[in-house]
PDB file of C-alpha atoms in Angstrom:
ATOM      1  CA  MET T1071     -31.604  21.592  88.247  1.00  0.00           C
ATOM      2  CA  ARG T1072     -29.245  19.503  90.048  1.00  0.00           C
ATOM      3  CA  ARG T1073     -31.812  16.891  91.493  1.00  0.00           C
ATOM      4  CA  ASP T1074     -34.049  14.506  90.052  1.00  0.00           C
ATOM      5  CA  PRO T1075     -37.594  15.946  90.234  1.00  0.00           C
ATOM      6  CA  ALA T1076     -39.139  12.565  90.999  1.00  0.00           C
ATOM      7  CA  THR T1077     -36.884  11.336  93.648  1.00  0.00           C
ATOM      8  CA  GLY T1078     -35.020  14.405  94.835  1.00  0.00           C
ATOM      9  CA  ALA T1079     -31.707  12.423  94.571  1.00  0.00           C
ATOM     10  CA  PRO T1080     -28.587  14.295  93.148  1.00  0.00           C
ATOM     11  CA  ASP T1081     -28.886  14.060  89.238  1.00  0.00           C
ATOM     12  CA  PHE T1082     -25.759  12.603  87.520  1.00  0.00           C
ATOM     13  CA  PHE T1083     -26.016  14.244  84.199  1.00  0.00           C
ATOM     14  CA  SER T1084     -26.490  17.611  85.813  1.00  0.00           C
ATOM     15  CA  PHE T1085     -23.425  17.213  87.587  1.00  0.00           C
ATOM     16  CA  ALA T1086     -21.598  15.873  84.854  1.00  0.00           C
ATOM     17  CA  ARG T1087     -22.476  18.497  82.584  1.00  0.00           C
ATOM     18  CA  ASP T1088     -21.339  21.226  85.214  1.00  0.00           C
ATOM     19  CA  TYR T1089     -18.073  19.271  85.655  1.00  0.00           C
ATOM     20  CA  LEU T1090     -17.201  19.000  81.897  1.00  0.00           C
ATOM     21  CA  HIS T1091     -18.498  22.382  80.583  1.00  0.00           C
ATOM     22  CA  VAL T1092     -17.936  24.682  83.667  1.00  0.00           C
ATOM     23  CA  TYR T1093     -15.667  23.441  86.251  1.00  0.00           C
ATOM     24  CA  MET T1094     -13.086  21.731  84.272  1.00  0.00           C
ATOM     25  CA  PRO T1095     -12.685  24.623  81.593  1.00  0.00           C
ATOM     26  CA  ARG T1096     -13.447  27.601  83.510  1.00  0.00           C
ATOM     27  CA  VAL T1097     -12.442  26.870  87.127  1.00  0.00           C
ATOM     28  CA  ARG T1098      -9.515  24.427  86.440  1.00  0.00           C
ATOM     29  CA  ALA T1099      -8.568  25.938  83.106  1.00  0.00           C
ATOM     30  CA  LEU T1100      -7.787  22.610  81.627  1.00  0.00           C
ATOM     31  CA  SER T1101      -7.145  22.043  78.015  1.00  0.00           C
ATOM     32  CA  PRO T1102      -9.865  20.635  75.671  1.00  0.00           C
ATOM     33  CA  LYS T1103      -7.944  17.448  75.140  1.00  0.00           C
ATOM     34  CA  THR T1104      -7.720  16.752  78.904  1.00  0.00           C
ATOM     35  CA  ILE T1105     -11.563  17.595  79.277  1.00  0.00           C
ATOM     36  CA  GLU T1106     -12.215  15.055  76.337  1.00  0.00           C
ATOM     37  CA  ALA T1107     -10.263  12.385  77.937  1.00  0.00           C
ATOM     38  CA  TYR T1108     -12.335  12.787  81.157  1.00  0.00           C
ATOM     39  CA  ARG T1109     -15.514  12.716  79.050  1.00  0.00           C
ATOM     40  CA  ILE T1110     -14.467   9.527  77.259  1.00  0.00           C
ATOM     41  CA  SER T1111     -13.698   7.742  80.857  1.00  0.00           C
ATOM     42  CA  LEU T1112     -17.340   8.785  81.936  1.00  0.00           C
ATOM     43  CA  GLU T1113     -18.719   7.565  78.624  1.00  0.00           C
ATOM     44  CA  CYS T1114     -16.717   4.346  79.041  1.00  0.00           C
ATOM     45  CA  PHE T1115     -18.617   3.684  82.508  1.00  0.00           C
ATOM     46  CA  LEU T1116     -21.958   4.415  80.891  1.00  0.00           C
ATOM     47  CA  GLY T1117     -21.003   1.998  78.003  1.00  0.00           C
ATOM     48  CA  TYR T1118     -20.356  -0.703  80.541  1.00  0.00           C
ATOM     49  CA  LEU T1119     -23.633  -0.104  82.383  1.00  0.00           C
ATOM     50  CA  ALA T1120     -25.647  -0.383  79.114  1.00  0.00           C
ATOM     51  CA  GLU T1121     -23.627  -3.376  77.966  1.00  0.00           C
ATOM     52  CA  ALA T1122     -23.133  -5.463  81.129  1.00  0.00           C
ATOM     53  CA  GLU T1123     -25.856  -4.253  83.310  1.00  0.00           C
ATOM     54  CA  HIS T1124     -28.445  -3.485  80.648  1.00  0.00           C
ATOM     55  CA  THR T1125     -28.939   0.050  82.219  1.00  0.00           C
ATOM     56  CA  GLY T1126     -29.933   2.768  79.848  1.00  0.00           C
ATOM     57  CA  ARG T1127     -28.656   6.284  79.993  1.00  0.00           C
ATOM     58  CA  GLU T1128     -32.110   7.533  81.312  1.00  0.00           C
ATOM     59  CA  HIS T1129     -31.919   5.286  84.424  1.00  0.00           C
ATOM     60  CA  VAL T1130     -28.237   6.088  85.334  1.00  0.00           C
ATOM     61  CA  SER T1131     -27.874   7.547  88.754  1.00  0.00           C
ATOM     62  CA  PHE T1132     -25.219   8.168  91.309  1.00  0.00           C
ATOM     63  CA  ASP T1133     -26.313   4.600  92.834  1.00  0.00           C
ATOM     64  CA  HIS T1134     -24.490   3.047  90.067  1.00  0.00           C
ATOM     65  CA  PHE T1135     -21.102   4.522  91.161  1.00  0.00           C
ATOM     66  CA  ASP T1136     -20.861   2.420  94.098  1.00  0.00           C
ATOM     67  CA  ARG T1137     -17.759  -0.030  94.705  1.00  0.00           C
ATOM     68  CA  GLN T1138     -19.651  -3.146  93.327  1.00  0.00           C
ATOM     69  CA  HIS T1139     -20.396  -1.514  89.936  1.00  0.00           C
ATOM     70  CA  LEU T1140     -16.925   0.251  89.757  1.00  0.00           C
ATOM     71  CA  LYS T1141     -15.107  -3.117  90.526  1.00  0.00           C
ATOM     72  CA  ALA T1142     -17.134  -4.923  87.975  1.00  0.00           C
ATOM     73  CA  TRP T1143     -16.427  -2.008  85.433  1.00  0.00           C
ATOM     74  CA  LEU T1144     -12.741  -2.617  86.160  1.00  0.00           C
ATOM     75  CA  ALA T1145     -13.021  -6.282  85.316  1.00  0.00           C
ATOM     76  CA  TRP T1146     -14.948  -5.521  82.283  1.00  0.00           C
ATOM     77  CA  MET T1147     -12.276  -3.245  80.764  1.00  0.00           C
ATOM     78  CA  THR T1148      -9.766  -5.854  81.423  1.00  0.00           C
ATOM     79  CA  GLU T1149     -11.483  -9.073  80.292  1.00  0.00           C
ATOM     80  CA  GLN T1150     -13.938  -7.722  77.825  1.00  0.00           C
ATOM     81  CA  ARG T1151     -12.438  -4.505  76.227  1.00  0.00           C
ATOM     82  CA  HIS T1152      -8.845  -5.932  76.754  1.00  0.00           C
ATOM     83  CA  TYR T1153      -7.694  -2.269  77.738  1.00  0.00           C
ATOM     84  CA  THR T1154      -4.169  -2.018  78.826  1.00  0.00           C
ATOM     85  CA  PRO T1155      -3.643  -1.522  82.683  1.00  0.00           C
ATOM     86  CA  ARG T1156      -2.515   2.004  81.917  1.00  0.00           C
ATOM     87  CA  THR T1157      -5.912   2.810  80.095  1.00  0.00           C
ATOM     88  CA  VAL T1158      -7.905   1.119  82.895  1.00  0.00           C
ATOM     89  CA  ALA T1159      -6.003   3.145  85.572  1.00  0.00           C
ATOM     90  CA  LEU T1160      -6.788   6.342  83.631  1.00  0.00           C
ATOM     91  CA  ARG T1161     -10.412   5.697  83.356  1.00  0.00           C
ATOM     92  CA  LEU T1162     -10.790   4.878  86.835  1.00  0.00           C
ATOM     93  CA  SER T1163      -8.752   7.924  87.868  1.00  0.00           C
ATOM     94  CA  ALA T1164     -11.082  10.069  85.850  1.00  0.00           C
ATOM     95  CA  VAL T1165     -14.253   8.872  87.279  1.00  0.00           C
ATOM     96  CA  LYS T1166     -12.568   9.096  90.954  1.00  0.00           C
ATOM     97  CA  ALA T1167     -12.016  12.861  90.071  1.00  0.00           C
ATOM     98  CA  PHE T1168     -15.547  13.430  88.920  1.00  0.00           C
ATOM     99  CA  LEU T1169     -16.979  11.853  92.324  1.00  0.00           C
ATOM    100  CA  ALA T1170     -14.414  13.942  94.180  1.00  0.00           C
ATOM    101  CA  TYR T1171     -15.890  17.071  92.681  1.00  0.00           C
ATOM    102  CA  ALA T1172     -19.488  15.718  92.919  1.00  0.00           C
ATOM    103  CA  ALA T1173     -18.841  15.190  96.765  1.00  0.00           C
ATOM    104  CA  GLN T1174     -17.544  18.722  97.051  1.00  0.00           C
ATOM    105  CA  GLU T1175     -20.779  19.996  95.679  1.00  0.00           C
ATOM    106  CA  GLU T1176     -23.211  17.676  97.496  1.00  0.00           C
ATOM    107  CA  ILE T1177     -22.501  16.335 101.038  1.00  0.00           C
ATOM    108  CA  THR T1178     -24.676  13.274 100.446  1.00  0.00           C
ATOM    109  CA  LEU T1179     -22.167  12.026  97.940  1.00  0.00           C
ATOM    110  CA  VAL T1180     -19.101  12.219 100.153  1.00  0.00           C
ATOM    111  CA  ALA T1181     -19.147   8.555 101.217  1.00  0.00           C
ATOM    112  CA  LEU T1182     -19.650   7.514  97.484  1.00  0.00           C
ATOM    113  CA  SER T1183     -16.479   9.385  96.611  1.00  0.00           C
ATOM    114  CA  GLN T1184     -14.522   7.862  99.533  1.00  0.00           C
ATOM    115  CA  ALA T1185     -15.552   4.368  98.792  1.00  0.00           C
ATOM    116  CA  ALA T1186     -14.294   4.794  95.158  1.00  0.00           C
ATOM    117  CA  ARG T1187     -11.139   6.508  96.187  1.00  0.00           C
ATOM    118  CA  ALA T1188     -10.068   3.395  98.007  1.00  0.00           C
ATOM    119  CA  LEU T1189     -10.419   1.278  94.857  1.00  0.00           C
ATOM    120  CA  LYS T1190      -7.146   0.051  93.347  1.00  0.00           C
ATOM    121  CA  THR T1191      -6.291  -0.889  89.709  1.00  0.00           C
ATOM    122  CA  PRO T1192      -3.996  -3.972  89.120  1.00  0.00           C
ATOM    123  CA  ALA T1193      -0.308  -2.928  89.416  1.00  0.00           C
ATOM    124  CA  GLN T1194       1.357  -2.067  86.247  1.00  0.00           C
ATOM    125  CA  PRO T1195       4.791  -3.079  85.007  1.00  0.00           C
ATOM    126  CA  ARG T1196       6.790  -0.133  85.232  1.00  0.00           C
ATOM    127  CA  LYS T1197       8.013   0.869  81.669  1.00  0.00           C
ATOM    128  CA  PRO T1198      11.923   1.923  81.702  1.00  0.00           C
ATOM    129  CA  VAL T1199      12.622   5.478  81.189  1.00  0.00           C
ATOM    130  CA  ASP T1200      13.907   6.321  77.962  1.00  0.00           C
ATOM    131  CA  TYR T1201      16.597   9.120  77.947  1.00  0.00           C
ATOM    132  CA  LEU T1202      19.658   9.826  76.131  1.00  0.00           C
ATOM    133  CA  THR T1203      23.391   9.138  77.385  1.00  0.00           C
ATOM    134  CA  ALA T1204      25.798  11.974  77.767  1.00  0.00           C
ATOM    135  CA  PRO T1205      27.657  11.438  74.272  1.00  0.00           C
ATOM    136  CA  GLU T1206      24.247  11.149  72.654  1.00  0.00           C
ATOM    137  CA  THR T1207      23.074  14.476  73.913  1.00  0.00           C
ATOM    138  CA  ARG T1208      26.535  16.128  73.236  1.00  0.00           C
ATOM    139  CA  ALA T1209      26.171  14.815  69.663  1.00  0.00           C
ATOM    140  CA  ILE T1210      22.681  16.101  69.067  1.00  0.00           C
ATOM    141  CA  LEU T1211      23.247  19.621  70.604  1.00  0.00           C
ATOM    142  CA  ALA T1212      26.469  20.037  68.495  1.00  0.00           C
ATOM    143  CA  ALA T1213      24.899  18.696  65.339  1.00  0.00           C
ATOM    144  CA  HIS T1214      23.865  21.997  63.958  1.00  0.00           C
ATOM    145  CA  THR T1215      27.354  23.268  63.185  1.00  0.00           C
ATOM    146  CA  GLY T1216      26.575  27.007  63.165  1.00  0.00           C
ATOM    147  CA  ASN T1217      27.852  27.656  59.557  1.00  0.00           C
ATOM    148  CA  THR T1218      24.524  29.547  58.622  1.00  0.00           C
ATOM    149  CA  PRO T1219      22.277  31.850  60.600  1.00  0.00           C
ATOM    150  CA  LYS T1220      19.568  29.039  60.508  1.00  0.00           C
ATOM    151  CA  SER T1221      22.031  26.417  61.812  1.00  0.00           C
ATOM    152  CA  ARG T1222      23.120  28.786  64.635  1.00  0.00           C
ATOM    153  CA  ARG T1223      19.302  29.375  65.478  1.00  0.00           C
ATOM    154  CA  ASN T1224      18.549  25.695  65.561  1.00  0.00           C
ATOM    155  CA  ARG T1225      21.597  24.947  67.761  1.00  0.00           C
ATOM    156  CA  MET T1226      20.555  27.475  70.457  1.00  0.00           C
ATOM    157  CA  LEU T1227      16.889  26.188  70.149  1.00  0.00           C
ATOM    158  CA  LEU T1228      18.073  22.603  70.990  1.00  0.00           C
ATOM    159  CA  ILE T1229      20.393  23.789  73.702  1.00  0.00           C
ATOM    160  CA  LEU T1230      17.652  25.770  75.422  1.00  0.00           C
ATOM    161  CA  LEU T1231      15.293  23.078  75.082  1.00  0.00           C
ATOM    162  CA  TYR T1232      17.537  20.741  76.869  1.00  0.00           C
ATOM    163  CA  ASP T1233      18.890  23.014  79.556  1.00  0.00           C
ATOM    164  CA  THR T1234      15.377  24.157  80.670  1.00  0.00           C
ATOM    165  CA  ALA T1235      13.697  20.822  80.323  1.00  0.00           C
ATOM    166  CA  ALA T1236      10.657  22.709  78.676  1.00  0.00           C
ATOM    167  CA  ARG T1237       7.945  21.370  76.624  1.00  0.00           C
ATOM    168  CA  VAL T1238       7.931  22.335  73.155  1.00  0.00           C
ATOM    169  CA  SER T1239       4.988  24.500  73.365  1.00  0.00           C
ATOM    170  CA  GLU T1240       6.749  26.477  76.227  1.00  0.00           C
ATOM    171  CA  ILE T1241       9.798  27.074  73.925  1.00  0.00           C
ATOM    172  CA  THR T1242       7.869  27.992  71.033  1.00  0.00           C
ATOM    173  CA  GLY T1243       5.805  30.441  73.137  1.00  0.00           C
ATOM    174  CA  LEU T1244       9.011  32.390  74.410  1.00  0.00           C
ATOM    175  CA  THR T1245       9.156  36.074  73.848  1.00  0.00           C
ATOM    176  CA  LEU T1246      11.916  38.476  74.656  1.00  0.00           C
ATOM    177  CA  GLN T1247      10.294  39.458  77.786  1.00  0.00           C
ATOM    178  CA  ASP T1248      10.624  35.890  79.129  1.00  0.00           C
ATOM    179  CA  LEU T1249      14.080  36.037  79.117  1.00  0.00           C
ATOM    180  CA  SER T1250      16.568  37.484  81.904  1.00  0.00           C
ATOM    181  CA  LEU T1251      20.232  37.101  81.561  1.00  0.00           C
ATOM    182  CA  THR T1252      21.238  39.287  84.385  1.00  0.00           C
ATOM    183  CA  GLU T1253      22.466  37.309  87.551  1.00  0.00           C
ATOM    184  CA  PRO T1254      20.752  34.991  88.236  1.00  0.00           C
ATOM    185  CA  GLY T1255      19.949  34.376  84.577  1.00  0.00           C
ATOM    186  CA  HIS T1256      16.457  32.651  84.019  1.00  0.00           C
ATOM    187  CA  LEU T1257      13.587  31.963  81.707  1.00  0.00           C
ATOM    188  CA  THR T1258       9.842  32.309  82.438  1.00  0.00           C
ATOM    189  CA  LEU T1259       7.983  29.454  80.744  1.00  0.00           C
ATOM    190  CA  THR T1260       4.308  29.603  80.373  1.00  0.00           C
ATOM    191  CA  GLY T1261       3.087  25.825  80.694  1.00  0.00           C
ATOM    192  CA  LYS T1262      -0.227  23.961  80.819  1.00  0.00           C
ATOM    193  CA  GLY T1263      -3.237  25.838  81.978  1.00  0.00           C
ATOM    194  CA  ASN T1264      -1.402  28.953  81.260  1.00  0.00           C
ATOM    195  CA  LYS T1265       0.522  28.719  84.358  1.00  0.00           C
ATOM    196  CA  THR T1266       4.083  30.125  84.569  1.00  0.00           C
ATOM    197  CA  ARG T1267       7.297  29.081  86.240  1.00  0.00           C
ATOM    198  CA  VAL T1268      10.852  30.475  86.462  1.00  0.00           C
ATOM    199  CA  VAL T1269      13.597  28.228  85.311  1.00  0.00           C
ATOM    200  CA  PRO T1270      17.122  28.912  86.031  1.00  0.00           C
ATOM    201  CA  LEU T1271      19.882  29.018  83.224  1.00  0.00           C
ATOM    202  CA  THR T1272      23.417  27.684  83.438  1.00  0.00           C
ATOM    203  CA  GLY T1273      26.163  30.156  82.889  1.00  0.00           C
ATOM    204  CA  LYS T1274      27.077  28.273  79.632  1.00  0.00           C
ATOM    205  CA  THR T1275      23.601  28.599  78.162  1.00  0.00           C
ATOM    206  CA  ILE T1276      23.526  32.250  79.318  1.00  0.00           C
ATOM    207  CA  GLY T1277      26.872  32.861  77.061  1.00  0.00           C
ATOM    208  CA  HIS T1278      25.165  31.028  74.239  1.00  0.00           C
ATOM    209  CA  LEU T1279      22.055  33.230  74.310  1.00  0.00           C
ATOM    210  CA  ARG T1280      24.074  36.546  74.511  1.00  0.00           C
ATOM    211  CA  ILE T1281      25.615  35.570  71.226  1.00  0.00           C
ATOM    212  CA  TYR T1282      22.406  34.407  69.843  1.00  0.00           C
ATOM    213  CA  LEU T1283      20.502  37.799  71.031  1.00  0.00           C
ATOM    214  CA  ALA T1284      23.345  39.831  69.422  1.00  0.00           C
ATOM    215  CA  GLU T1285      22.681  38.268  66.039  1.00  0.00           C
ATOM    216  CA  PHE T1286      18.995  37.768  66.052  1.00  0.00           C
ATOM    217  CA  HIS T1287      17.589  40.392  68.275  1.00  0.00           C
ATOM    218  CA  ASP T1288      20.210  43.301  67.766  1.00  0.00           C
ATOM    219  CA  ASN T1289      19.522  45.948  70.328  1.00  0.00           C
ATOM    220  CA  ALA T1290      16.849  43.795  72.122  1.00  0.00           C
ATOM    221  CA  ALA T1291      16.074  46.590  74.374  1.00  0.00           C
ATOM    222  CA  GLN T1292      14.531  48.616  71.612  1.00  0.00           C
ATOM    223  CA  LEU T1293      12.459  45.647  70.285  1.00  0.00           C
ATOM    224  CA  PRO T1294       9.052  44.785  71.102  1.00  0.00           C
ATOM    225  CA  ALA T1295       8.938  42.787  74.292  1.00  0.00           C
ATOM    226  CA  THR T1296       6.455  40.324  72.664  1.00  0.00           C
ATOM    227  CA  ARG T1297       8.934  39.352  69.759  1.00  0.00           C
ATOM    228  CA  PRO T1298       9.221  35.561  69.681  1.00  0.00           C
ATOM    229  CA  LEU T1299      12.733  34.418  70.860  1.00  0.00           C
ATOM    230  CA  PHE T1300      12.957  31.842  68.093  1.00  0.00           C
ATOM    231  CA  TYR T1301      11.625  32.916  64.749  1.00  0.00           C
ATOM    232  CA  SER T1302      11.400  32.575  60.986  1.00  0.00           C
ATOM    233  CA  PRO T1303      10.950  35.710  58.837  1.00  0.00           C
ATOM    234  CA  HIS T1304       7.562  35.869  57.284  1.00  0.00           C
ATOM    235  CA  ARG T1305       6.511  38.653  55.296  1.00  0.00           C
ATOM    236  CA  GLY T1306       9.316  40.807  56.650  1.00  0.00           C
ATOM    237  CA  GLN T1307       8.210  39.972  60.377  1.00  0.00           C
ATOM    238  CA  PRO T1308       9.595  37.540  62.982  1.00  0.00           C
ATOM    239  CA  ALA T1309       7.026  34.581  63.148  1.00  0.00           C
ATOM    240  CA  ALA T1310       7.255  32.102  66.138  1.00  0.00           C
ATOM    241  CA  LEU T1311       8.292  28.732  65.331  1.00  0.00           C
ATOM    242  CA  SER T1312       5.631  25.697  65.251  1.00  0.00           C
ATOM    243  CA  ALA T1313       5.898  22.698  67.364  1.00  0.00           C
ATOM    244  CA  ASP T1314       6.327  20.546  63.984  1.00  0.00           C
ATOM    245  CA  THR T1315       9.285  22.841  63.021  1.00  0.00           C
ATOM    246  CA  VAL T1316      10.962  22.168  66.265  1.00  0.00           C
ATOM    247  CA  SER T1317      10.403  18.602  65.983  1.00  0.00           C
ATOM    248  CA  ALA T1318      11.873  18.526  62.539  1.00  0.00           C
ATOM    249  CA  ILE T1319      15.036  20.572  63.795  1.00  0.00           C
ATOM    250  CA  LEU T1320      15.677  18.009  66.451  1.00  0.00           C
ATOM    251  CA  LYS T1321      15.086  15.021  63.826  1.00  0.00           C
ATOM    252  CA  GLU T1322      17.564  16.658  61.356  1.00  0.00           C
ATOM    253  CA  ALA T1323      20.182  17.087  64.349  1.00  0.00           C
ATOM    254  CA  ALA T1324      19.683  13.319  65.303  1.00  0.00           C
ATOM    255  CA  ARG T1325      20.386  12.040  61.601  1.00  0.00           C
ATOM    256  CA  ALA T1326      23.604  14.262  61.505  1.00  0.00           C
ATOM    257  CA  ALA T1327      24.700  13.149  64.760  1.00  0.00           C
ATOM    258  CA  ARG T1328      24.349   9.501  64.183  1.00  0.00           C
ATOM    259  CA  GLU T1329      27.287   9.454  61.946  1.00  0.00           C
ATOM    260  CA  THR T1330      29.614   9.977  64.892  1.00  0.00           C
ATOM    261  CA  CYS T1331      27.293   8.454  67.531  1.00  0.00           C
ATOM    262  CA  PRO T1332      25.173   5.696  66.112  1.00  0.00           C
ATOM    263  CA  SER T1333      23.393   4.794  69.297  1.00  0.00           C
ATOM    264  CA  ILE T1334      21.169   7.718  69.047  1.00  0.00           C
ATOM    265  CA  PRO T1335      17.625   6.180  68.797  1.00  0.00           C
ATOM    266  CA  ALA T1336      16.009   6.066  65.358  1.00  0.00           C
ATOM    267  CA  SER T1337      12.784   7.428  66.972  1.00  0.00           C
ATOM    268  CA  ILE T1338      13.513  10.707  68.550  1.00  0.00           C
ATOM    269  CA  HIS T1339      11.149  13.337  69.816  1.00  0.00           C
ATOM    270  CA  CYS T1340      11.366  16.558  71.930  1.00  0.00           C
ATOM    271  CA  HIS T1341      10.070  15.109  74.953  1.00  0.00           C
ATOM    272  CA  LEU T1342      13.009  12.946  75.008  1.00  0.00           C
ATOM    273  CA  LEU T1343      15.286  15.943  75.872  1.00  0.00           C
ATOM    274  CA  ARG T1344      12.919  16.795  78.679  1.00  0.00           C
ATOM    275  CA  LYS T1345      13.358  13.343  80.218  1.00  0.00           C
ATOM    276  CA  THR T1346      17.066  13.383  79.509  1.00  0.00           C
ATOM    277  CA  LYS T1347      17.577  16.617  81.405  1.00  0.00           C
ATOM    278  CA  ALA T1348      15.416  15.517  84.348  1.00  0.00           C
ATOM    279  CA  MET T1349      17.405  12.257  84.504  1.00  0.00           C
ATOM    280  CA  ASP T1350      20.718  14.045  84.436  1.00  0.00           C
ATOM    281  CA  LEU T1351      19.658  16.206  87.319  1.00  0.00           C
ATOM    282  CA  TYR T1352      18.456  13.042  89.169  1.00  0.00           C
ATOM    283  CA  GLN T1353      21.656  11.299  88.689  1.00  0.00           C
ATOM    284  CA  GLN T1354      23.558  14.346  89.868  1.00  0.00           C
ATOM    285  CA  GLY T1355      21.604  14.099  93.235  1.00  0.00           C
ATOM    286  CA  ILE T1356      19.014  16.929  92.641  1.00  0.00           C
ATOM    287  CA  PRO T1357      15.988  16.126  94.968  1.00  0.00           C
ATOM    288  CA  LEU T1358      13.029  15.042  93.058  1.00  0.00           C
ATOM    289  CA  PRO T1359      10.825  18.258  94.707  1.00  0.00           C
ATOM    290  CA  VAL T1360      13.316  20.546  92.593  1.00  0.00           C
ATOM    291  CA  ILE T1361      13.010  18.532  89.586  1.00  0.00           C
ATOM    292  CA  MET T1362       9.404  18.499  89.865  1.00  0.00           C
ATOM    293  CA  ARG T1363       9.307  22.384  89.962  1.00  0.00           C
ATOM    294  CA  LEU T1364      11.708  22.705  86.987  1.00  0.00           C
ATOM    295  CA  LEU T1365       9.270  20.389  84.907  1.00  0.00           C
ATOM    296  CA  GLY T1366       6.145  22.095  85.937  1.00  0.00           C
ATOM    297  CA  HIS T1367       4.390  19.067  87.310  1.00  0.00           C
ATOM    298  CA  GLU T1368       1.703  19.809  89.858  1.00  0.00           C
ATOM    299  CA  ASN T1369       1.818  16.250  91.611  1.00  0.00           C
ATOM    300  CA  ALA T1370       5.092  14.850  93.000  1.00  0.00           C
ATOM    301  CA  SER T1371       3.932  11.353  91.962  1.00  0.00           C
ATOM    302  CA  THR T1372       4.178  12.392  88.399  1.00  0.00           C
ATOM    303  CA  THR T1373       7.696  13.164  88.709  1.00  0.00           C
ATOM    304  CA  SER T1374       8.821  10.269  90.837  1.00  0.00           C
ATOM    305  CA  ALA T1375       6.838   7.815  88.591  1.00  0.00           C
ATOM    306  CA  PHE T1376       9.131   8.837  85.834  1.00  0.00           C
ATOM    307  CA  TYR T1377      12.510   9.531  87.194  1.00  0.00           C
ATOM    308  CA  ALA T1378      12.802   7.889  90.588  1.00  0.00           C
ATOM    309  CA  ASN T1379      13.096   4.422  89.240  1.00  0.00           C
ATOM    310  CA  PRO T1380      15.108   4.502  86.135  1.00  0.00           C
ATOM    311  CA  ARG T1381      16.028   1.504  83.917  1.00  0.00           C
ATOM    312  CA  GLU T1382      19.503   1.927  85.356  1.00  0.00           C
ATOM    313  CA  LEU T1383      20.926   4.480  87.497  1.00  0.00           C
ATOM    314  CA  HIS T1384      22.928   5.654  84.321  1.00  0.00           C
ATOM    315  CA  GLN T1385      23.440   3.980  81.028  1.00  0.00           C
ATOM    316  CA  THR T1386      27.087   4.573  80.422  1.00  0.00           C
ATOM    317  CA  GLY T1387      28.706   4.722  83.897  1.00  0.00           C
ATOM    318  CA  GLU T1388      28.923   8.575  83.814  1.00  0.00           C
ATOM    319  CA  LYS T1389      27.005  11.313  84.867  1.00  0.00           C
ATOM    320  CA  SER T1390      25.632  13.416  82.031  1.00  0.00           C
ATOM    321  CA  GLN T1391      27.130  16.885  82.500  1.00  0.00           C
ATOM    322  CA  VAL T1392      26.207  18.465  79.048  1.00  0.00           C
ATOM    323  CA  ALA T1393      24.824  22.114  79.259  1.00  0.00           C
TER     324      ALA T1393
END
């Protein structure tokens, strides 16, 4: 039942249950972690109502989601809970998204959603974008010297991770059927929400991949299409690498590369290569919508927030032509 049996008003908890357990996982196909973040945001608002307004859960209704309550909630998160501006913004964004869903389901809630949508959180100081310089990137990609099969695999993995600006999960999930080296060469990446996108490959990377395939996937046309592109042998069979393994490969490369390039950050992670590739493209004048598609961002604001206002246009006075 989506309405309160006593008042006939839309029932908040019925809508919240459908939103978290039906709409988000089944319709939007969002990850459990994303859904949990939205649940926590709604719980945060209920916590405010209980603590500051002395409103028990059994009395919560959509009437409590008006601008007055939401504005007081924003102040409570900042002044009482001392949440960072980023956390406050995320909490409000989640509640706005829930109200937008409720308004689509129930016309009487449209005005409530529109009023909430106009609320703004305090401006956040923009954190400079972290990315590697061209010498740092080159040193890391060349750190695995290729003296052993494992080293050659690791070098190819990092080159591809940089060249495609892929997420780690997208790289570890690659199979032979996702790779096309005929002109124009490209990869098919499967990202968040099981959504796929096609990413072009540079000619230099295609050359590296041909050599890699000849060694690690000899006679690839006769192999199973679902064979992992990057793997470790396990009981005689190729097993896909884990995200932790890829992270360890990058950190090992960074440690070796610091001998010749000491400016490489002490704390390095795979997402830094993704940011670096995106920043390199931005510095080369590639339009943000193109970078957005490469990264698999659904919202252009996500891309522009990260890459349109960098710490400096480039750190070393040169554009990073790496791959």
